[in-house]
XYZ file of C-alpha atoms in Angstrom:
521
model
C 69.546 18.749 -74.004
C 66.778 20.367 -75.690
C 62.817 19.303 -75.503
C 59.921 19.499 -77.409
C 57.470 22.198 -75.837
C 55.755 20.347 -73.078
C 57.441 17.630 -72.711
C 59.290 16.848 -70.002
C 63.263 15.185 -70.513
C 63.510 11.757 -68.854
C 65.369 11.419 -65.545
C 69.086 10.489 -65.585
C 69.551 7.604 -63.194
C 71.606 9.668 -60.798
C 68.446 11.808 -61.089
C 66.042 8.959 -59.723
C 67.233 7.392 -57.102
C 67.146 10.974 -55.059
C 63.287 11.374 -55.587
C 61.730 12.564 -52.500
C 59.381 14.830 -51.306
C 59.999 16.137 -48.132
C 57.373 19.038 -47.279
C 54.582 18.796 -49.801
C 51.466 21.423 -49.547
C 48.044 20.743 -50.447
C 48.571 17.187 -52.317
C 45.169 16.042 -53.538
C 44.544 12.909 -51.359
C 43.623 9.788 -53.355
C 42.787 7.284 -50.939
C 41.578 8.624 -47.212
C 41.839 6.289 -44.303
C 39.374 5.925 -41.488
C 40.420 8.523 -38.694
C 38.639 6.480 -36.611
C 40.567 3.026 -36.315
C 43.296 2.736 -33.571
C 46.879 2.221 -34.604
C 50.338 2.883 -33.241
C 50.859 5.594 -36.158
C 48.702 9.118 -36.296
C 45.941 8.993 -38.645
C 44.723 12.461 -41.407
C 45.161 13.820 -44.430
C 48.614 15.409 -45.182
C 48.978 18.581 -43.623
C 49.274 21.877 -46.065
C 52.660 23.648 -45.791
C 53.566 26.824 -46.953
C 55.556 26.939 -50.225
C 59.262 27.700 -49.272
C 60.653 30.805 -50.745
C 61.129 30.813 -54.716
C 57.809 28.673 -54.838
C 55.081 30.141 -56.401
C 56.006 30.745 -59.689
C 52.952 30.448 -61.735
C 52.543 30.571 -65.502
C 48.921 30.698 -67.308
C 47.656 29.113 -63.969
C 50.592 26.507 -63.604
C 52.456 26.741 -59.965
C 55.000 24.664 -58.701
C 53.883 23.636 -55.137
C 56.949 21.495 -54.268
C 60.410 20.228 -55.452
C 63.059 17.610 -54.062
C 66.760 17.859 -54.667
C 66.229 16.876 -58.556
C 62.555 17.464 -59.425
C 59.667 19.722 -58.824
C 55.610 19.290 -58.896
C 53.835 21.626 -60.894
C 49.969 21.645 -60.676
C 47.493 23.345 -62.863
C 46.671 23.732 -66.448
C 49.104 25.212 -69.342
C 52.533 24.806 -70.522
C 54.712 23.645 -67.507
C 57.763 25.932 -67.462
C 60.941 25.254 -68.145
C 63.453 23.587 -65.695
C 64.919 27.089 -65.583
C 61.558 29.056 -64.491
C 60.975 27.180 -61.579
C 63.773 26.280 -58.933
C 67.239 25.733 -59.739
C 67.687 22.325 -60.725
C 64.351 21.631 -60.571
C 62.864 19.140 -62.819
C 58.903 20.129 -63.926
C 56.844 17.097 -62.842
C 52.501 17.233 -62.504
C 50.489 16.031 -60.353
C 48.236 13.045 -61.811
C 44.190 13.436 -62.370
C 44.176 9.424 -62.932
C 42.802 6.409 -61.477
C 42.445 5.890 -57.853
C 45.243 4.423 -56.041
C 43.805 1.952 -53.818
C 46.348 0.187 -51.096
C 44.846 -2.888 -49.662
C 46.654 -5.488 -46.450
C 47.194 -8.856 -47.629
C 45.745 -10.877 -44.828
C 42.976 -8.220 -43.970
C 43.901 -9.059 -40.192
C 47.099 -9.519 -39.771
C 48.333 -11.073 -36.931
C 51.865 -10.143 -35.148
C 54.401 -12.046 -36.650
C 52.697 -12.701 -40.077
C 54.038 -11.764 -43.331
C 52.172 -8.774 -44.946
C 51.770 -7.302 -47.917
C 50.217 -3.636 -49.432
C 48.880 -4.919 -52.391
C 48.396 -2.182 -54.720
C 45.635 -1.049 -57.358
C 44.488 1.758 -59.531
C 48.475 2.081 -60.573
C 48.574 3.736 -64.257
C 50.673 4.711 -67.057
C 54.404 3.945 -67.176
C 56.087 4.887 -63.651
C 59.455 5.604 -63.105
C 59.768 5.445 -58.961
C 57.490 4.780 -55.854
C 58.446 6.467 -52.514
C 56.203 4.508 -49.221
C 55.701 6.563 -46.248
C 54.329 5.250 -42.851
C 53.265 8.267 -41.684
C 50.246 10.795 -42.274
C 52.470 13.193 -44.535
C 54.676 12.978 -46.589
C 57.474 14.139 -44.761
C 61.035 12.911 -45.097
C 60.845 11.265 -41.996
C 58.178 8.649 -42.204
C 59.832 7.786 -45.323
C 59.865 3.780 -45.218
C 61.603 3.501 -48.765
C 62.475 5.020 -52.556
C 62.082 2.478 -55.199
C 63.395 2.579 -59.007
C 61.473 0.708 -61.185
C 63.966 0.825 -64.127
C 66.848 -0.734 -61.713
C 65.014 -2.249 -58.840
C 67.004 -0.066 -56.392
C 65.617 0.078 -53.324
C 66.657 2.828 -50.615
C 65.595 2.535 -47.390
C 64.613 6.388 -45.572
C 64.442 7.279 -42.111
C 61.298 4.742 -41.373
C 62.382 1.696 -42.476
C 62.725 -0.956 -39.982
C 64.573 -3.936 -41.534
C 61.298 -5.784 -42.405
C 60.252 -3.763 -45.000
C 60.681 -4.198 -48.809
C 59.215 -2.951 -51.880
C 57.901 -4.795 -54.484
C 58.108 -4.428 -58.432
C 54.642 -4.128 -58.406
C 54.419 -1.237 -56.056
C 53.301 -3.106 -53.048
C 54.725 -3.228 -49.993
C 56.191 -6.627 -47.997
C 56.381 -6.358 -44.058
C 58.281 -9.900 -42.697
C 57.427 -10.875 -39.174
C 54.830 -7.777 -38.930
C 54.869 -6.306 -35.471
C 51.656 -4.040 -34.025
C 53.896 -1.450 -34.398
C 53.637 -1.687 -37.966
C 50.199 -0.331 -37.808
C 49.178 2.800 -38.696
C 48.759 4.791 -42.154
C 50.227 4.251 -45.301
C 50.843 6.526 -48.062
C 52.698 5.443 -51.828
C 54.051 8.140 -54.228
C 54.235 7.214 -57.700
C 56.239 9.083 -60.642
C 55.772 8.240 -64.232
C 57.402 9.309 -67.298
C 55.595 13.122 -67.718
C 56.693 13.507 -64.006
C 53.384 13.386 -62.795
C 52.925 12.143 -59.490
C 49.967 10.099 -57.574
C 49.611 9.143 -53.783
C 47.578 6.708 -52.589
C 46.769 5.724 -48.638
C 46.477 2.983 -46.935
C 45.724 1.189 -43.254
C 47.426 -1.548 -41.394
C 46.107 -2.730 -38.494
C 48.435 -5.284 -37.209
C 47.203 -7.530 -33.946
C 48.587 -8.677 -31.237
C 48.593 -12.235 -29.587
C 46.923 -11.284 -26.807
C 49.062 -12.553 -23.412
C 46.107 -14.118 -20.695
C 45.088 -11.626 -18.597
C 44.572 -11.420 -14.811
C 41.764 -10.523 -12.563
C 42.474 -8.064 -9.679
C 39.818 -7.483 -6.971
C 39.864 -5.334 -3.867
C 38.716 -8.544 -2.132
C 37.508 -12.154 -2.329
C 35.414 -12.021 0.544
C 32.856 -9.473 1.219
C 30.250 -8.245 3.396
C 26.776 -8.781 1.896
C 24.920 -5.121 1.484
C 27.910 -3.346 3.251
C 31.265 -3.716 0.961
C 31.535 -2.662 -2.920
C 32.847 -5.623 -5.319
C 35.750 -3.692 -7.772
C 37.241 -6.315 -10.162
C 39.943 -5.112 -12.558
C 41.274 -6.800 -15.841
C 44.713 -6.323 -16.212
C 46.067 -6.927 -19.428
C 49.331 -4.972 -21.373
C 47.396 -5.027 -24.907
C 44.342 -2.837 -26.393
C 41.825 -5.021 -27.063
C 37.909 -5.801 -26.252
C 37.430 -7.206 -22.825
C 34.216 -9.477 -21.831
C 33.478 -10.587 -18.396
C 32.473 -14.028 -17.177
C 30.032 -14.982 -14.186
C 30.348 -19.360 -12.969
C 31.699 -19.400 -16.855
C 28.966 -17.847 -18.602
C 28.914 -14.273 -20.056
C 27.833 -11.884 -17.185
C 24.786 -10.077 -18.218
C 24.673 -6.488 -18.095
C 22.475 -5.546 -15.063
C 21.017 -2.383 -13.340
C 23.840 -2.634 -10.529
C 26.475 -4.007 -12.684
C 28.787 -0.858 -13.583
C 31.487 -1.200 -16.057
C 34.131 1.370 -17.148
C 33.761 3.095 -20.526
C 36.757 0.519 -21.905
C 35.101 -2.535 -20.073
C 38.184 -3.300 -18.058
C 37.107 -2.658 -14.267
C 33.760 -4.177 -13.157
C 32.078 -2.831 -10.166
C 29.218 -3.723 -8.251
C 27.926 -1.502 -5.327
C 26.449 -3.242 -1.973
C 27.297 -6.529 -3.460
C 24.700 -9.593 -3.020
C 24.764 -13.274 -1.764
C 23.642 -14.343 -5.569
C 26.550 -11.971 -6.975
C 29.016 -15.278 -5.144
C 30.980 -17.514 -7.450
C 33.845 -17.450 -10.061
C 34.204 -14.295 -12.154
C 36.563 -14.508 -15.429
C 37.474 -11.478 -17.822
C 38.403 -11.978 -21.538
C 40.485 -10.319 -24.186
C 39.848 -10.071 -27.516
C 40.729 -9.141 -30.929
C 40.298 -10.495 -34.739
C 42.581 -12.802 -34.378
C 43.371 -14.060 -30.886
C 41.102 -14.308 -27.262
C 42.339 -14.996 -23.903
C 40.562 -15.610 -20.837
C 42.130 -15.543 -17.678
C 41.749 -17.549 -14.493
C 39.197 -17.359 -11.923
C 38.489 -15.176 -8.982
C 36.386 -17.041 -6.493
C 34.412 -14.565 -4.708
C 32.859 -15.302 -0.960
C 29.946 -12.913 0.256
C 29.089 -13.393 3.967
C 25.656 -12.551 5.570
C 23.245 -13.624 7.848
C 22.685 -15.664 10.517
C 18.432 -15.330 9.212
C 15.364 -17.389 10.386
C 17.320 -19.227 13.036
C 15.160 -21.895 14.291
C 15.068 -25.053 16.368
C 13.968 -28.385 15.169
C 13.048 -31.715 16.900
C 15.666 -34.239 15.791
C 16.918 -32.522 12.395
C 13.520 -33.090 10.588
C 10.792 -31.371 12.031
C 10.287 -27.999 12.375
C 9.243 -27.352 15.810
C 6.436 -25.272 17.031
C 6.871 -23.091 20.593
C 6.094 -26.328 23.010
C 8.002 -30.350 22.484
C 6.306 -33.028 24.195
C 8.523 -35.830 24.908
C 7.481 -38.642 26.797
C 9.103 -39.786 30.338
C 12.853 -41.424 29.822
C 13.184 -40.652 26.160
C 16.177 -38.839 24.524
C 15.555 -36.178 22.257
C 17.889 -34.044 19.956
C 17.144 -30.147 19.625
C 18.938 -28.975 16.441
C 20.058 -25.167 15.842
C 19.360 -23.988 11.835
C 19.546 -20.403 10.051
C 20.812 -19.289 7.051
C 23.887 -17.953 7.268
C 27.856 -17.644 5.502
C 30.111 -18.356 7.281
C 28.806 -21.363 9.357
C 27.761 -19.239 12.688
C 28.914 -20.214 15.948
C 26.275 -21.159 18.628
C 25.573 -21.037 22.187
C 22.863 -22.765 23.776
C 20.642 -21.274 26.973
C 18.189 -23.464 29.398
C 16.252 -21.547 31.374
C 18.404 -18.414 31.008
C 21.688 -20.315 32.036
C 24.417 -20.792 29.359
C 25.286 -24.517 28.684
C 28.545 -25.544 27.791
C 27.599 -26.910 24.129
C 29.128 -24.492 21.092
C 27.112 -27.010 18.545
C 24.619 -27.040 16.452
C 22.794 -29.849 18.524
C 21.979 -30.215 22.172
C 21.304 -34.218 23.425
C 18.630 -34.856 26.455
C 20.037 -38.215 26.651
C 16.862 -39.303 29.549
C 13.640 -36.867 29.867
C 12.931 -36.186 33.308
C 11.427 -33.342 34.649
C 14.499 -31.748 36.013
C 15.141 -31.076 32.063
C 11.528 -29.638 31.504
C 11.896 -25.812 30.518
C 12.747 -23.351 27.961
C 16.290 -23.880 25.450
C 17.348 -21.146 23.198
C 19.229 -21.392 20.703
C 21.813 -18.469 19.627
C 23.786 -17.989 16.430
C 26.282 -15.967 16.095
C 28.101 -14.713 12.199
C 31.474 -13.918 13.182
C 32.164 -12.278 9.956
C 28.788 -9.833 9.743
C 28.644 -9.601 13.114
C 25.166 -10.252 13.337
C 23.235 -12.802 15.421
C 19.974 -14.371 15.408
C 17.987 -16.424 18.528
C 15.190 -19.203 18.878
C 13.347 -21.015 21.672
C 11.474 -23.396 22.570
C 9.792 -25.356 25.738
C 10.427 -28.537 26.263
C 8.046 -30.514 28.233
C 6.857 -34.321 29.683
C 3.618 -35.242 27.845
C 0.884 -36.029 29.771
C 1.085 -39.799 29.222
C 4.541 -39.432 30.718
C 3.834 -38.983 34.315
C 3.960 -41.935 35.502
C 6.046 -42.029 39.030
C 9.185 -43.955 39.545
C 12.350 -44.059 43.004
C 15.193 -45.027 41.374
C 18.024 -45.621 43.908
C 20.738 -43.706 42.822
C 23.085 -45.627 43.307
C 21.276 -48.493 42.497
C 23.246 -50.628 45.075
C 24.735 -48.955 48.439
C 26.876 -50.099 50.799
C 26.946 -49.824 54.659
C 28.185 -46.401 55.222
C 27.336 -44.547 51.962
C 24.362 -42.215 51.080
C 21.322 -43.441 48.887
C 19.161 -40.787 47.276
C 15.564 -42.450 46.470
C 14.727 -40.059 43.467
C 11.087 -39.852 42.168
C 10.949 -39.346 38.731
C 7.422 -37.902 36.945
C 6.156 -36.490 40.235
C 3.196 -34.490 39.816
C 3.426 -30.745 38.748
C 0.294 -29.850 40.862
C 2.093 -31.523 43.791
C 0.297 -30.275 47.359
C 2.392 -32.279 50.043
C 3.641 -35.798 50.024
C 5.156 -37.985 52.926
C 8.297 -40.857 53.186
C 7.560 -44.068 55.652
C 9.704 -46.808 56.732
C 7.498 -49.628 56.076
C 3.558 -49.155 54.650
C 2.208 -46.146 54.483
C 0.944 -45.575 58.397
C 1.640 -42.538 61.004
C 4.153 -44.585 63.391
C 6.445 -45.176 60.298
C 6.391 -41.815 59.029
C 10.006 -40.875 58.076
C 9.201 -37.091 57.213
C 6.668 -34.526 55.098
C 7.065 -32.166 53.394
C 4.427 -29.265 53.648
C 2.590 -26.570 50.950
C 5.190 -24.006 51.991
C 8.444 -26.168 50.705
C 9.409 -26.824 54.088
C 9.059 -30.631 55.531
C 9.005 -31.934 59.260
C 10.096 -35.078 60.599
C 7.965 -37.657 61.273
C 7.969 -40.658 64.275
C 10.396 -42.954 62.553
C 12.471 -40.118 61.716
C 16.117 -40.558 62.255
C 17.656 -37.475 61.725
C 19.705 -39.435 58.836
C 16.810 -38.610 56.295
C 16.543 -35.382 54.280
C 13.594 -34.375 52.032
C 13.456 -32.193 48.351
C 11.720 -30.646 46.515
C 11.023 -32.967 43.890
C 9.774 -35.724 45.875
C 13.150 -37.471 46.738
C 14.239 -38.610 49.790
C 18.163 -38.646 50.839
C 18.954 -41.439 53.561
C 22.523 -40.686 55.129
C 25.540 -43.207 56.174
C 23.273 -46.147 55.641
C 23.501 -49.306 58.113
C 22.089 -52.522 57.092
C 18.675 -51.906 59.096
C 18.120 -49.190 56.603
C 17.837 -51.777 53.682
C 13.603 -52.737 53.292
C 10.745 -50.709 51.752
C 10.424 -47.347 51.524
C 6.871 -46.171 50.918
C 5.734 -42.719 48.962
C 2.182 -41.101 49.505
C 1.717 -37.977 46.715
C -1.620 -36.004 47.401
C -1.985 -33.138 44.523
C -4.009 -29.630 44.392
C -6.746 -31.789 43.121
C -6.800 -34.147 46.238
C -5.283 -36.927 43.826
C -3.424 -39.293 46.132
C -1.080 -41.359 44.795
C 1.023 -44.126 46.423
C 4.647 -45.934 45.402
C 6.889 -48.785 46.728
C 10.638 -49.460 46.438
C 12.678 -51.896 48.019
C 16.508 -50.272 49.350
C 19.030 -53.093 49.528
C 22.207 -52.207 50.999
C 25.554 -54.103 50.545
C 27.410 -55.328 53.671
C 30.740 -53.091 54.171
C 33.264 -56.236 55.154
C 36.907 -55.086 56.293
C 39.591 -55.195 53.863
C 41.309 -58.160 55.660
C 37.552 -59.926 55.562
C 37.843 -59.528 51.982
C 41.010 -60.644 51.241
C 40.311 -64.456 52.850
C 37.074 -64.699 51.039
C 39.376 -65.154 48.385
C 41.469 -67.697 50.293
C 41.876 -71.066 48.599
C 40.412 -74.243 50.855
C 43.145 -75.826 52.778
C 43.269 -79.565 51.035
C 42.153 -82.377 53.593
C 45.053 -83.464 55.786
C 47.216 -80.312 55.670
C 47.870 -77.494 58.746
C-alpha cells in the first residue's frame, strides 16, 4: 500500500495488538518519580541501551532508536524513512514532543486491600494502544499489560498479577491492592503518526500494620549497674514511636535510639526510668501500639533509719519511762523491700521485721539497737542505731516477786526494778532494816557476803535482786532493801513474800470431798 510522503500507514489490527517495546535507549522521560520514597519495586529513570545491530540508520538527523516485532521509533527532525530503510518489518513511529503525561493514585494512600486506580492526564491526540509497565524500564518484563483502544483488547505481559486491568481511558485499576503493588509506574502511549509518549508514576500501597511486640533483655534491673535494651518487633516498614506510663517518651540525653527507631536503649538505667514502656507503628493509614513491658529497677537500701513508734524520727538517745512499751521501727529507701536484722548491744535478736516491741521498759532493756537492712537484689545494705534509755522520772524502785505467788518448795526471785545506775552497795534483811536481820550485801567490787540471818538459801545479783531458794513457809514476811549510791543517796524499800502451803496430793483430793449428810457412816 502506498503513502503520502510522511505519513505514516495505519496499523493492521494483527499489527497492534503485538506493540511492545522491549529494550528502549534514551526515551525522554515525561514524568520522574521521587527516588527517594520506599516501595517494593526499584525506583530511576529508564536505563539507556545500546541500539541492537541494524539500528542507527539516520536520515537528515532522523534515527531509529528502537523497534518491536511490528513497529519502530524514530526520533529527530526530517522525513521519517520508509518502512524499508529502517528494520525489516519495521513500522516508522516518533517519539511525541506533547503534553506531559501525568499518572496520579486514586486514593493518594492506598491502603492494602483497597481498590486503586492510575488516573491519567496530559493524554493527547488520537492514540491507538497503551502498554503499562511496573517497573523502572521499559523492559518486556515489567510489562503489566498491552491495551488496544480501537478493540478494547487487553493482553496481559509478564507483570501482570490477576488484579490488574486497563482502562479505556488509559488508567490503570488494581482490585484488592497489595504493598506489593508499590513501586513505579510507567504508560506508553501510541497514536495515529506512531508517535509514542511515556509517562511515570508512584504507588505507594500500605500495609495494615499487625500490633507489634516489645522485647527487652530484662524486666528487672539493677539501678546504675545493668543497660535497659528494648526492641520493637514488628514484620512491616513503618514509623515506630515509643511510649513511657502511656505518654510519648521524650527524647533525652541518655535515651539512645537506633537510626530506624526500633530498639531503645538506655545505659546505667535509673529508678525514675521504672514503669510501663509501649512502642507504636505507624503509617498513613493504620497505627498499632503494642502491649506493655513493665519494667522493675532495684536499688538501695538508702538513709536507713530508726523511728520511735512509726512517726517520729528519732534522734541518737529514746527516753522511755519505767514499765512502758515502746515500738522501734526500721525505714530506708529501698526496691525490693530489704530484709532486716536487728542487734542489742552487739547481739543478734531473733526478729527479721521491720519492728522490734519492748513490751515493759526495765533497765535490763536499756542499751544500744541497730537496725540492719539488707537489698537482696543490689546486694547492698545500710545500718542505724540508737540508745534506748529509762528517763530520769522513771527510776522509781520496785521487788516484784517473780512468781508473784510461791509455794513451799519453789524458788522466789525478789527483782528490783529502776535500781539506781550510780548504785555503790546495797543490803537484803529479813525483817526491818537492822544488822541482826541482815540476809546478805553486796559490796563495790560485785561481790556480796552473807549477813547474820543468812541462810545459805539466799543468793544476791547484780541488779539489786535477791533469789531465796526451796522456800518453807517461815520464809513468807517482809523483806527489806537498803540502796546507798556514789552520791551517799540511801534509799529504802519493803515487800511482803507470801508463800502458798504445798499440801500432799491425797490432802488435796479430800478438800474436795463432799460433807457426809447427817446420819450416814
Amino acid at each position: 500500500m502506498e503513502t503520502q510522503e510522511g505519513v505514516a500507514p495505519s496499523p493492521t489490527s494483527s499489527d497492534l495488538p503485538r506493540l511492545q517495546i522491549t529494550e528502549p535507549s534514551q526515551v525522554r522521560r515525561q514524568t520522574q518519580p521521587n527516588p527517594n520514597q520506599e516501595g517494593s519495586r526499584s525506583i530511576g529513570p529508564p536505563t539507556p541501551l545500546s541500539p541492537r545491530a541494524g539500528f542507527g540508520v539516520k536520515d537528515e538527523g532522523v534515527e531509529c532508536i528502537n523497534h518491536g516485532p511490528t513497529f519502530c521509533l524514530w526520533r529527530g527532525r526530517g522525513r521519517a524513512p520508509d518502512r524499508e530503510s529502517g528494520p525489516r518489518g519495521c513500522t516508522p513511529a516518533f517519539l511525541s514532543a506533547g503534553a506531559e503525561i501525568t499518572i496520579t493514585p486514586e486514593p493518594a494512600q492506598p491502603a492494602e486491600g483497597d481498590n486503586v486506580t492510575l488516573a491519567v492526564q496530559g493524554l493527547s491526540g488520537e492514540l491507538l494502544a497503551y502498554n503499562w509497565y511496573a517497573g523502572p524500564t521499559l523492559s518486556l518484563s515489567y510489562l503489566v499489560a498491552s491495551y488496544i483502544v480501537s478493540t478494547g483488547d487487553e493482553t496481559p505481559g509478564p507483570a501482570h498479577t490477576g488484579r490488574e486491568a486497563v482502562r479505556p481511558d488509559g488508567g490503570l485499576d488494581i482490585q484488592g491492592a497489595l504493598p506489593g503493588h508499590s513501586g513505579t509506574y510507567i504508560l506508553q502511549t501510541l497514536n495515529r503518526q506512531f508517535q509514542t509518549e511515556v509517562g511515570y508514576g508512584r504507588l505507594q500501597v500500605y500495609e495494615i500494620l499487625a500490633q507489634p511486640v516489645v522485647m527487652t533483655n530484662g524486666t528487672a534491673l539493677v539501678e546504675r549497674r545493668d543497660t535497659l535494651r528494648l526492641t520493637c518487633s514488628s514484620p512491616s516498614p513503618a514509623e515506630v514511636r515509643w511510649f513511657f506510663n502511656g505518654d510519648t517518651l521524650p527524647i533525652a540525653v541518655r535515651l539512645g535510639l537506633s537510626p530506624d527507631g526500633r530498639v531503645l536503649t538506655r545505659h546505667g538505667i535509673r529508678r525514675e526510668e521504672a514503669g510501663a514502656y509501649q512502642c507504636e507503628v505507624w503509617n498513613p493509614v493504620s497505627v498499632s501500639r503494642s502491649e506493655p513491658i513493665n519494667l522493675t529497677v532495684y536499688f538501695g537500701p538508702e538513709r536507713v533509719a530508726i523511728l520511735q513508734d512509726s512517726t517520729t524520727r528519732t534522734g541518737c538517745t529514746i527516753k522511755v519511762d519505767f514499765n512502758t512499751s515502746l515500738t522501734l521501727w526500721c525505714v530506708s529507701r529501698s526496691c525490693p523491700e530489704p530484709e532486716y536484722m536487728w542487734v542489742f548491744n552487739g547481739r543478734a535478736l531473733k526478729n527479721g521485721q521491720d519492728h522490734l516491741n519492748i513490751s515493759s521498759m526495765t533497765a535490763a532493756q536499756e542499751g544500744t539497737y541497730t537496725c540492719i537492712a539488707k537489698n537482696p537484689k543490689t546486694l547492698l545494705s545500710g545500718s542505724a542505731s540508737v540508745v534506748v534509755k529509762l528517763s530520769a522520772a522513771a527510776v522509781a524502785m520496785t521487788i516484784v516477786p517473780m512468781p508473784t505467788r510461791p509455794m513451799e518448795g519453789q524458788d522466789v526471785t525478789l527483782t528490783v526494778q529502776g535500781y539506781p545506775k550510780d548504785l555503790l552497795v546495797y543490803a537484803w534483811y529479813r525483817g526491818p532494816a537492822s544488822e541482826p536481820n541482815r540476809l546478805l550485801s553486796q559490796l563495790p567490787s560485785g561481790n556480796w557476803i552473807a549477813g547474820p540471818a543468812h541462810t545459805g538459801r539466799e543468793v544476791g545479783f547484780a541488779n539489786c535482786s535477791l533469789l531465796v531458794q526451796k522456800l518453807n513457809l517461815t520464809d513468807a514476811g517482809r523483806y527489806t532493801l537498803k540502796t546507798v549510791t556514789l552520791q551517799g543517796k540511801t534509799e529504802t524499800l519493803e515487800v511482803e513474800l507470801q508463800v502458798a502451803l504445798n499440801l500432799p496430793s491425797s490432802h488435796k483430793d479430800q478438800r474436795h470431798l463432799p460433807e457426809p449428810e447427817p446420819g450416814t457412816g
